[in-house]
XYZ file of N, CA, C and O in Angstrom:
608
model
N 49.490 47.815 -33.160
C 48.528 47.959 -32.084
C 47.379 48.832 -32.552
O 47.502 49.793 -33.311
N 46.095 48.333 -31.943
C 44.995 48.632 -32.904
C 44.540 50.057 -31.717
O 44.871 49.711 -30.583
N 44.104 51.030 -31.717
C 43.233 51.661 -30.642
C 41.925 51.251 -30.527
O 41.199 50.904 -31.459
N 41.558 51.316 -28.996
C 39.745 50.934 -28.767
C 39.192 52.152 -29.338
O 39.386 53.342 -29.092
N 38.200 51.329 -30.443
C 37.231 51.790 -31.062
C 35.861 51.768 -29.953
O 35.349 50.717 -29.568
N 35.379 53.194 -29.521
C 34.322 53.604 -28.337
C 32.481 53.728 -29.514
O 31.354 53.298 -29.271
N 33.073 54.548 -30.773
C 31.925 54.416 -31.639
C 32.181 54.331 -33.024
O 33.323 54.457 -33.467
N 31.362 54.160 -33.619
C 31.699 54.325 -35.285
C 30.358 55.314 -35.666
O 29.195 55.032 -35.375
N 30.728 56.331 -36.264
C 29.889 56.848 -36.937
C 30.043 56.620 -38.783
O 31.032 57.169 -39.269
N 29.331 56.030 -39.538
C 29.671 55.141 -40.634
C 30.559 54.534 -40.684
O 30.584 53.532 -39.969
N 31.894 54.883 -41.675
C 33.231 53.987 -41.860
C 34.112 54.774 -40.357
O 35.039 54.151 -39.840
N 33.809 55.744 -39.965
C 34.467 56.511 -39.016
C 34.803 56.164 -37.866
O 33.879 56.439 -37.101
N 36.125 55.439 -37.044
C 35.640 55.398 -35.855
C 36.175 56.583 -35.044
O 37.049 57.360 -35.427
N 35.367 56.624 -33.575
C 36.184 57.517 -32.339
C 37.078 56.355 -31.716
O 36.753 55.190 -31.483
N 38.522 57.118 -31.474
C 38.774 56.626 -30.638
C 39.588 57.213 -28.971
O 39.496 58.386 -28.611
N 40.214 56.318 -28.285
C 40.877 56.896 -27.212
C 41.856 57.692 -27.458
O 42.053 58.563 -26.611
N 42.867 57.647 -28.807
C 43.766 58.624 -29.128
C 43.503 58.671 -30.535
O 43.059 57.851 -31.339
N 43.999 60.157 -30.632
C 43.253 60.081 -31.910
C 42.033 61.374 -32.353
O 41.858 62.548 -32.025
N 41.365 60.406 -33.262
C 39.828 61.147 -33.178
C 39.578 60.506 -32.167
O 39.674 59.279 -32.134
N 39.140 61.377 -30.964
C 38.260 61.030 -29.940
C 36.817 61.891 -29.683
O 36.240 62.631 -30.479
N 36.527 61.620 -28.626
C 35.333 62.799 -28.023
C 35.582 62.534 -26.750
O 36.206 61.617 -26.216
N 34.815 63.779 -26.183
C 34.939 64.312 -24.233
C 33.083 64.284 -24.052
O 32.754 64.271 -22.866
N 31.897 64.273 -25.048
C 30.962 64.238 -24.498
C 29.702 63.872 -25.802
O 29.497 63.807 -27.014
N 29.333 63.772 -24.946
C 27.681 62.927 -26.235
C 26.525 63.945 -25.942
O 26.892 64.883 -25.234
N 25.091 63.973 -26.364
C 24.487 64.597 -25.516
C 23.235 64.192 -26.323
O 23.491 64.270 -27.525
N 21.850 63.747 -26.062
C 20.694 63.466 -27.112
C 19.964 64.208 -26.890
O 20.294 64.866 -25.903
N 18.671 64.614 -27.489
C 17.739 65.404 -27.463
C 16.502 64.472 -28.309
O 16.312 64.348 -29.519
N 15.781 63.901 -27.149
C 14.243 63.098 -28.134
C 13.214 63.730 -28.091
O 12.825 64.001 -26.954
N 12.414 64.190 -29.199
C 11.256 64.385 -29.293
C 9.883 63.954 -29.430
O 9.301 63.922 -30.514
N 9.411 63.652 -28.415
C 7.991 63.122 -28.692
C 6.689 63.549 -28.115
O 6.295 63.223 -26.995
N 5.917 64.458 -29.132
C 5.068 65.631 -28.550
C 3.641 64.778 -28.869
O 3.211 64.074 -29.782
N 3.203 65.244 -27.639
C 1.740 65.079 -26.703
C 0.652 66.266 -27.494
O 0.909 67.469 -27.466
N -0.323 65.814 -28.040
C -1.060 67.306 -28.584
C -2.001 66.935 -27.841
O -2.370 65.790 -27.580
N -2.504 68.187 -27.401
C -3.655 68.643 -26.222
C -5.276 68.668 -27.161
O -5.571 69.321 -28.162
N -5.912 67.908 -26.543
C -7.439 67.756 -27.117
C -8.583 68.404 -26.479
O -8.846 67.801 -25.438
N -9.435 69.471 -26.701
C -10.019 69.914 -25.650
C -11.403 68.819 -25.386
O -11.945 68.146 -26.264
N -11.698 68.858 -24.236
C -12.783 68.096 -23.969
C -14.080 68.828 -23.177
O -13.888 69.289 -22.052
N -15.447 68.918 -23.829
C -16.151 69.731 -23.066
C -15.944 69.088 -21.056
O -15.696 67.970 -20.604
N -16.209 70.495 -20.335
C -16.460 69.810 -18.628
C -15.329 69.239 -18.580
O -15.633 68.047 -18.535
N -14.209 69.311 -18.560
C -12.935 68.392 -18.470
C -11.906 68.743 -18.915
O -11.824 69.386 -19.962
N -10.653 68.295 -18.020
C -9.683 68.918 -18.355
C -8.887 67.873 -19.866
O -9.017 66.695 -20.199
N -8.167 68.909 -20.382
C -7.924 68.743 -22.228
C -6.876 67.313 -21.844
O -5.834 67.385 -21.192
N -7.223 66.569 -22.192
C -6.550 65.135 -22.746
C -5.614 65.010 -23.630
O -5.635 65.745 -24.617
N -5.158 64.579 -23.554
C -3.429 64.174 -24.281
C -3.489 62.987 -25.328
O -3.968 61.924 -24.935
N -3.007 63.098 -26.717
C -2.997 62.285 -27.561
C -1.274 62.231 -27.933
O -0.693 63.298 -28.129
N -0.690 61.216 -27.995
C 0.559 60.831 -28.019
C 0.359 60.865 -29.897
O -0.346 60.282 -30.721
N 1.680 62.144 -29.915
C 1.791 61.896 -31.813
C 3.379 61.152 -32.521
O 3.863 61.161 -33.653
N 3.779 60.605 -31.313
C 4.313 60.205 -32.483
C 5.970 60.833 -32.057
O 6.134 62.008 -31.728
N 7.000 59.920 -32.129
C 8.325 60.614 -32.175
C 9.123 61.545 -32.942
O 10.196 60.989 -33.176
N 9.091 62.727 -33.449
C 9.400 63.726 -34.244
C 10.714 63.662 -34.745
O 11.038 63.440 -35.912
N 11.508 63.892 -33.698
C 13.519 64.284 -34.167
C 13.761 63.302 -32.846
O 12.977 63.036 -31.936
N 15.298 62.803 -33.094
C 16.153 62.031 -32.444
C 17.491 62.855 -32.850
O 17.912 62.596 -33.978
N 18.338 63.964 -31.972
C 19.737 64.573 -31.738
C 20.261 64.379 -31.125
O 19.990 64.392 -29.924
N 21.445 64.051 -31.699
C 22.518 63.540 -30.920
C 23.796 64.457 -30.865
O 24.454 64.127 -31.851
N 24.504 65.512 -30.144
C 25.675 65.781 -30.391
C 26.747 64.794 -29.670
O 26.678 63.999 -28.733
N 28.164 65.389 -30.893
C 29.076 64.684 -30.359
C 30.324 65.879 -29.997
O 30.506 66.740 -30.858
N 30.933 65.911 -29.085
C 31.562 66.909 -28.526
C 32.987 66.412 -28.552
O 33.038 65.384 -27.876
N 34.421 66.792 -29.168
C 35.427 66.609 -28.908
C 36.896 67.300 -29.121
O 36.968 67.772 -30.256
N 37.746 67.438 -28.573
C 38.905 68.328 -29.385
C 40.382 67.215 -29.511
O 41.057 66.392 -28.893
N 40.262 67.796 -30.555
C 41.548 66.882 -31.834
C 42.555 67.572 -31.470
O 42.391 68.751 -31.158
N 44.012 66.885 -31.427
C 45.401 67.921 -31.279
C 45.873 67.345 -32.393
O 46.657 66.436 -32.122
N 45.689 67.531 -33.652
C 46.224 66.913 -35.213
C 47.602 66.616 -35.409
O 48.003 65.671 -36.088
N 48.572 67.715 -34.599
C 49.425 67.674 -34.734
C 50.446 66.831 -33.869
O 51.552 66.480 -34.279
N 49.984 66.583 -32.750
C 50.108 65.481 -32.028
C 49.521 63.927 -31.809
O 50.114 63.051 -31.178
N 48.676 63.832 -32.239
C 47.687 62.398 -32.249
C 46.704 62.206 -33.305
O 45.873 61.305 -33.191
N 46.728 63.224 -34.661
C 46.017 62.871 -35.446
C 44.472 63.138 -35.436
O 44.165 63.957 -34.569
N 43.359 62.634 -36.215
C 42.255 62.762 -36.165
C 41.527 63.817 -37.037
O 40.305 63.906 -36.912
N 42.092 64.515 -37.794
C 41.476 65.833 -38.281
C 41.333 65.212 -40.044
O 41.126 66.063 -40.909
N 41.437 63.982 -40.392
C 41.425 63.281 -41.451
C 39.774 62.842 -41.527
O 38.939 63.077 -42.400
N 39.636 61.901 -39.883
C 38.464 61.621 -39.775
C 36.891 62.143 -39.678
O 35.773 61.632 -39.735
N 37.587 63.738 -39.458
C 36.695 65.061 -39.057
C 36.530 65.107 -40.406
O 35.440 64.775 -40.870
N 37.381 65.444 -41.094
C 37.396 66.056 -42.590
C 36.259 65.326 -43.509
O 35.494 65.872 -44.304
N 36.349 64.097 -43.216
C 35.830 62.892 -43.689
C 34.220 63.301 -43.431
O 33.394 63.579 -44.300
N 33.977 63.243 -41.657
C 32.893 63.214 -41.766
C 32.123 64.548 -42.871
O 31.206 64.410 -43.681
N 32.887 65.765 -42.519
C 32.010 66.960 -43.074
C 32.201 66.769 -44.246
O 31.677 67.672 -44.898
N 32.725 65.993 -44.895
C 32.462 65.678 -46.398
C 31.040 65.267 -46.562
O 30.133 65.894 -47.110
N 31.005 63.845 -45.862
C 29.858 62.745 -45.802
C 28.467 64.000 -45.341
O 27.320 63.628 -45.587
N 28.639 65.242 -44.775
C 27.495 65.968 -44.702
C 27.236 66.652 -45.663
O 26.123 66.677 -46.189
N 28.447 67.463 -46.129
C 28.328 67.928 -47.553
C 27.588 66.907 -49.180
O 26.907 67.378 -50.091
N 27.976 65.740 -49.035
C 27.809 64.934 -49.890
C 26.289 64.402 -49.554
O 25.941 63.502 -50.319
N 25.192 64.819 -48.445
C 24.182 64.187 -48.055
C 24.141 62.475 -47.527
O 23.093 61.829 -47.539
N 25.395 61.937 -47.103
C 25.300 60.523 -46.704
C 24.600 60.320 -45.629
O 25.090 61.005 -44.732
N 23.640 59.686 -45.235
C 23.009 59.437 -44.072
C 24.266 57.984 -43.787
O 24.677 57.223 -44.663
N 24.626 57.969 -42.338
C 25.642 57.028 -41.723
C 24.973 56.166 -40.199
O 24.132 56.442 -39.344
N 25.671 55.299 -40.413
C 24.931 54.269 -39.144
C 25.834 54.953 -38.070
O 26.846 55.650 -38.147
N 24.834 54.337 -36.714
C 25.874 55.857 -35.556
C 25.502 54.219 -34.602
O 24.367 53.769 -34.444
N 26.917 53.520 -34.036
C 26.627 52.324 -33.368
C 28.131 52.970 -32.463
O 29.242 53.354 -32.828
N 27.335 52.810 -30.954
C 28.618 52.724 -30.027
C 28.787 51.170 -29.382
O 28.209 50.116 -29.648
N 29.818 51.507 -28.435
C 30.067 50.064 -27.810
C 31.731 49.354 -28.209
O 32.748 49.992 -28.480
N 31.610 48.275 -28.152
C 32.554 47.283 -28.369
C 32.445 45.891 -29.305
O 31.351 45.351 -29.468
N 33.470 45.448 -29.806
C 33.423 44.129 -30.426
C 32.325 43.372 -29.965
O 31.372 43.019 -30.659
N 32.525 43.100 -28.575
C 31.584 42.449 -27.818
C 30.403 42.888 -27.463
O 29.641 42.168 -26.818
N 30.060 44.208 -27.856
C 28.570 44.280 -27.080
C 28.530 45.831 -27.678
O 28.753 46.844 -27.015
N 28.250 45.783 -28.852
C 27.994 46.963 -29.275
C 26.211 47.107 -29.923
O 25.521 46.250 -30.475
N 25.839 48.796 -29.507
C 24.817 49.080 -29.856
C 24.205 49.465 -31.168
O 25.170 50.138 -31.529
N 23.482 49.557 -32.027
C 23.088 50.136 -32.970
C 21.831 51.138 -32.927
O 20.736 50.652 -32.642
N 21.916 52.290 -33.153
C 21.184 53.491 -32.612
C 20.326 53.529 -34.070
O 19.110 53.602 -33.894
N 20.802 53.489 -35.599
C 20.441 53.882 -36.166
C 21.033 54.665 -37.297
O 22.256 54.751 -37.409
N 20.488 55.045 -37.855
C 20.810 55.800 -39.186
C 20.844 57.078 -39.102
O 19.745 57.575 -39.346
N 21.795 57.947 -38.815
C 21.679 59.448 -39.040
C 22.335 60.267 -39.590
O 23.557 60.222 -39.449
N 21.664 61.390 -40.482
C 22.345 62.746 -41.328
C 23.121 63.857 -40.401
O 22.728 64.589 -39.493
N 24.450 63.653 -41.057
C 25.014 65.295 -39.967
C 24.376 66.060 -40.746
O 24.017 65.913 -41.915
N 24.201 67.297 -39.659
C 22.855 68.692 -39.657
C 23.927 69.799 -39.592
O 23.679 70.892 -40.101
N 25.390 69.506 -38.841
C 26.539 70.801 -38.958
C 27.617 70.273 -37.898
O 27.380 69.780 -36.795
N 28.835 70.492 -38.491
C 29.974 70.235 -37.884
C 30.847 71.474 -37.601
O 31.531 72.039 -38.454
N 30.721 71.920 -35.986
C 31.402 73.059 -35.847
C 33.346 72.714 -35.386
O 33.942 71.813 -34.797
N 33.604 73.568 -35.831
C 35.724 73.503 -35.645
C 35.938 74.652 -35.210
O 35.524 75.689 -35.728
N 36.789 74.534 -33.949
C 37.371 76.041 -33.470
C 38.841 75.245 -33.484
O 39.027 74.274 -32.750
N 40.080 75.857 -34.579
C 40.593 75.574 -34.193
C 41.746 76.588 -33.938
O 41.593 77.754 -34.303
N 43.020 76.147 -33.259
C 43.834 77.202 -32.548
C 44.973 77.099 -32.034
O 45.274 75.913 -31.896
N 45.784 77.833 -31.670
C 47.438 77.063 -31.235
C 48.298 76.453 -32.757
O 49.004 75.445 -32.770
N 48.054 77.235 -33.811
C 48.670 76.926 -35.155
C 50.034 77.050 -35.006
O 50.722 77.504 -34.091
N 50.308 76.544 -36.118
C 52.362 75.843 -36.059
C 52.625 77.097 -37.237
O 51.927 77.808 -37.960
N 53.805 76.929 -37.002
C 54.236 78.282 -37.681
C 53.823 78.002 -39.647
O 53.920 78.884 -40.500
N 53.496 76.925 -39.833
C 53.052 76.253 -41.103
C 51.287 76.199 -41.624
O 50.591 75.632 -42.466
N 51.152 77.178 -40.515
C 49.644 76.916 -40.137
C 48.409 75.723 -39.420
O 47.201 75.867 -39.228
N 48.807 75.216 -39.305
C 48.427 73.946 -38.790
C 47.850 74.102 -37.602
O 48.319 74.803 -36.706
N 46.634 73.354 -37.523
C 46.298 73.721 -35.981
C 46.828 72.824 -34.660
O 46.587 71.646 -34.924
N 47.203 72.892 -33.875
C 47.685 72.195 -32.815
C 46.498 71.795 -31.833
O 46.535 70.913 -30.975
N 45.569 72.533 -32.109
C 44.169 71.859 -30.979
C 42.365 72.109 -31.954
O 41.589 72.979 -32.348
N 42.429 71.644 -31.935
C 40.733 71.691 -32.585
C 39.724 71.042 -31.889
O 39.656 69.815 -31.815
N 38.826 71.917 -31.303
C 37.691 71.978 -30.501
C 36.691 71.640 -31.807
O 36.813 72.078 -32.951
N 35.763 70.813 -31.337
C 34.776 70.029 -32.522
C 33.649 70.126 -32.046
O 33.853 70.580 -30.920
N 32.034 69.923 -32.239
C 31.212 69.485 -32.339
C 30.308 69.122 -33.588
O 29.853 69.971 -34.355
N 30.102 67.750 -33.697
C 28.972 67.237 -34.473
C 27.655 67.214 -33.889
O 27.376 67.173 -32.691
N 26.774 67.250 -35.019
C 25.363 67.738 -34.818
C 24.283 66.608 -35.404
O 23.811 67.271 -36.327
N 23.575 65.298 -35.459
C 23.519 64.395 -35.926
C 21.815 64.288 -35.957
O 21.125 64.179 -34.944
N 21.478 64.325 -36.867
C 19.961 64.283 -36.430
C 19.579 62.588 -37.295
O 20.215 62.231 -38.287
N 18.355 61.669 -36.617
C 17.986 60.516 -37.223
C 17.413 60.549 -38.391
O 16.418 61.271 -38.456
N 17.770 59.923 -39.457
C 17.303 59.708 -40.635
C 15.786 59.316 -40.417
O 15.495 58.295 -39.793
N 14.989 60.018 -40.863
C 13.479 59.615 -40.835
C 13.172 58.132 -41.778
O 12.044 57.710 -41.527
N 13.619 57.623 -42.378
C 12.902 56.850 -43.770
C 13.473 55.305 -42.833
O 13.837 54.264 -43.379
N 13.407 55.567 -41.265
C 13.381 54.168 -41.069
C 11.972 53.446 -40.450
O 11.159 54.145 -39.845
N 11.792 52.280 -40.611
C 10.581 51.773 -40.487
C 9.806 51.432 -39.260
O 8.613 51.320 -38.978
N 10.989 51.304 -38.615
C 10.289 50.862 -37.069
C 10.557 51.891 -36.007
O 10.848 53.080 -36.138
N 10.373 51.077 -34.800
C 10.663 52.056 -33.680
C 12.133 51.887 -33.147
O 12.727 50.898 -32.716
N 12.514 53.204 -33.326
C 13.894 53.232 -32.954
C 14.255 51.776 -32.346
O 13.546 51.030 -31.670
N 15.760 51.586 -32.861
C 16.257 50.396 -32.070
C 16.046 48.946 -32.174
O 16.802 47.975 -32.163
N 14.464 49.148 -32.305
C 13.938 47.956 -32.695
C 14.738 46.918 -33.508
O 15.874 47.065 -33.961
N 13.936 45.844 -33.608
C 14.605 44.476 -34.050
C 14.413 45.199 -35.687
O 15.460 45.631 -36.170
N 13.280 45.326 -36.445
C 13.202 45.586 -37.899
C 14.256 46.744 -38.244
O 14.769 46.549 -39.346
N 14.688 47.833 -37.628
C 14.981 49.251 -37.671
C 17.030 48.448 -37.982
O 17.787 48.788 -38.891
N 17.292 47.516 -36.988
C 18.495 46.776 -37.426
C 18.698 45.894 -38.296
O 19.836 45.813 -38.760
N 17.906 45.200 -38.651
C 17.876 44.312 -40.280
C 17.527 45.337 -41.179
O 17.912 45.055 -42.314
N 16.896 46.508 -41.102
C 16.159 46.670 -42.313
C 17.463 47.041 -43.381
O 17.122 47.419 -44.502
N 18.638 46.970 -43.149
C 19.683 47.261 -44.525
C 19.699 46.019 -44.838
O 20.163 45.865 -45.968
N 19.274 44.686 -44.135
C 20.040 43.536 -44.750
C 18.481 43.366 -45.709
O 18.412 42.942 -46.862
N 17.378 43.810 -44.885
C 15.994 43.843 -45.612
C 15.980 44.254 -46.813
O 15.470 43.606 -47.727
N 16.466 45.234 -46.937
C 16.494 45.966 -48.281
C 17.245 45.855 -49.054
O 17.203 46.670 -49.975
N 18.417 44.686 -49.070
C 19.214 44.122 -50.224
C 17.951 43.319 -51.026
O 17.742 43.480 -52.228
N 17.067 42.340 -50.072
C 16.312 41.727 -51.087
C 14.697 42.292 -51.267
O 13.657 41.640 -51.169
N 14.845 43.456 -51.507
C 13.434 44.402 -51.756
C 13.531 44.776 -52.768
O 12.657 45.500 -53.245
């Protein structure tokens, strides 16, 4: 029996038991710079989308349901600089957000076994969007562009 896979962050998935998560949270940036205009109030020039953050919020009981493999994994893939595709959803109807670098993976963990082991680990990932993509978020080009760039 397979568990529902809710997201994949690269090869990684979350799931319902397991590696899971309890919360998501984004943060978009897209700053307005102020133009002064003589006799008139200062006008707004749209620059452009800056950062796309995403946290991911969850606590692992390793010792009961596993998951601290997949954690491990990811803070490798940050250590190692991998930028990873971050797609939630389902078989049937899943999203693709994009390409993003973990920025820091925090672990509190606690309730250790007499072997040391932790029995609960409180998590957050910190995910910011890979800049070097071409379009506008989401977009139709921004989702081909890996199959684009096999023949570039």
């Amino acid at each position: 029996m397979t568990a529902q896979t809710s997201m994949m962050l690269g090869s990684f998935a979350f799931e319902a038991l397991g590696f899971g998560y309890d919360g998501v949270s984004r943060s978009l940036q897209t700053p307005w710079a102020k133009v002064q205009v003589v006799n008139r109030f200062n006008v707004q020039q749209w620059m452009g989308p800056t950062s796309d953050t995403v946290t991911i919020r969850g606590v692992l009981f390793p010792v009961e349901l596993g998951g601290q493999a997949q954690l491990d994994g990811i803070a490798a893939a940050a250590i190692s600089g991998t930028p990873m595709l971050l797609v939630t959803g389902d078989v049937a109807e899943g999203v693709i957000h994009g390409t993003f670098t973990v920025q820091s993976v925090d672990e509190d963990r606690s309730f250790h076994t007499a072997f040391g082991a932790p029995q609960r680990n409180a998590y957050s990932i910190v995910l910011e969007r890979y800049g070097d993509e071409n379009a506008v978020p989401g977009g139709p080009i921004s989702i081909l562009q890996p199959i684009l760039d096999l023949f570039g």
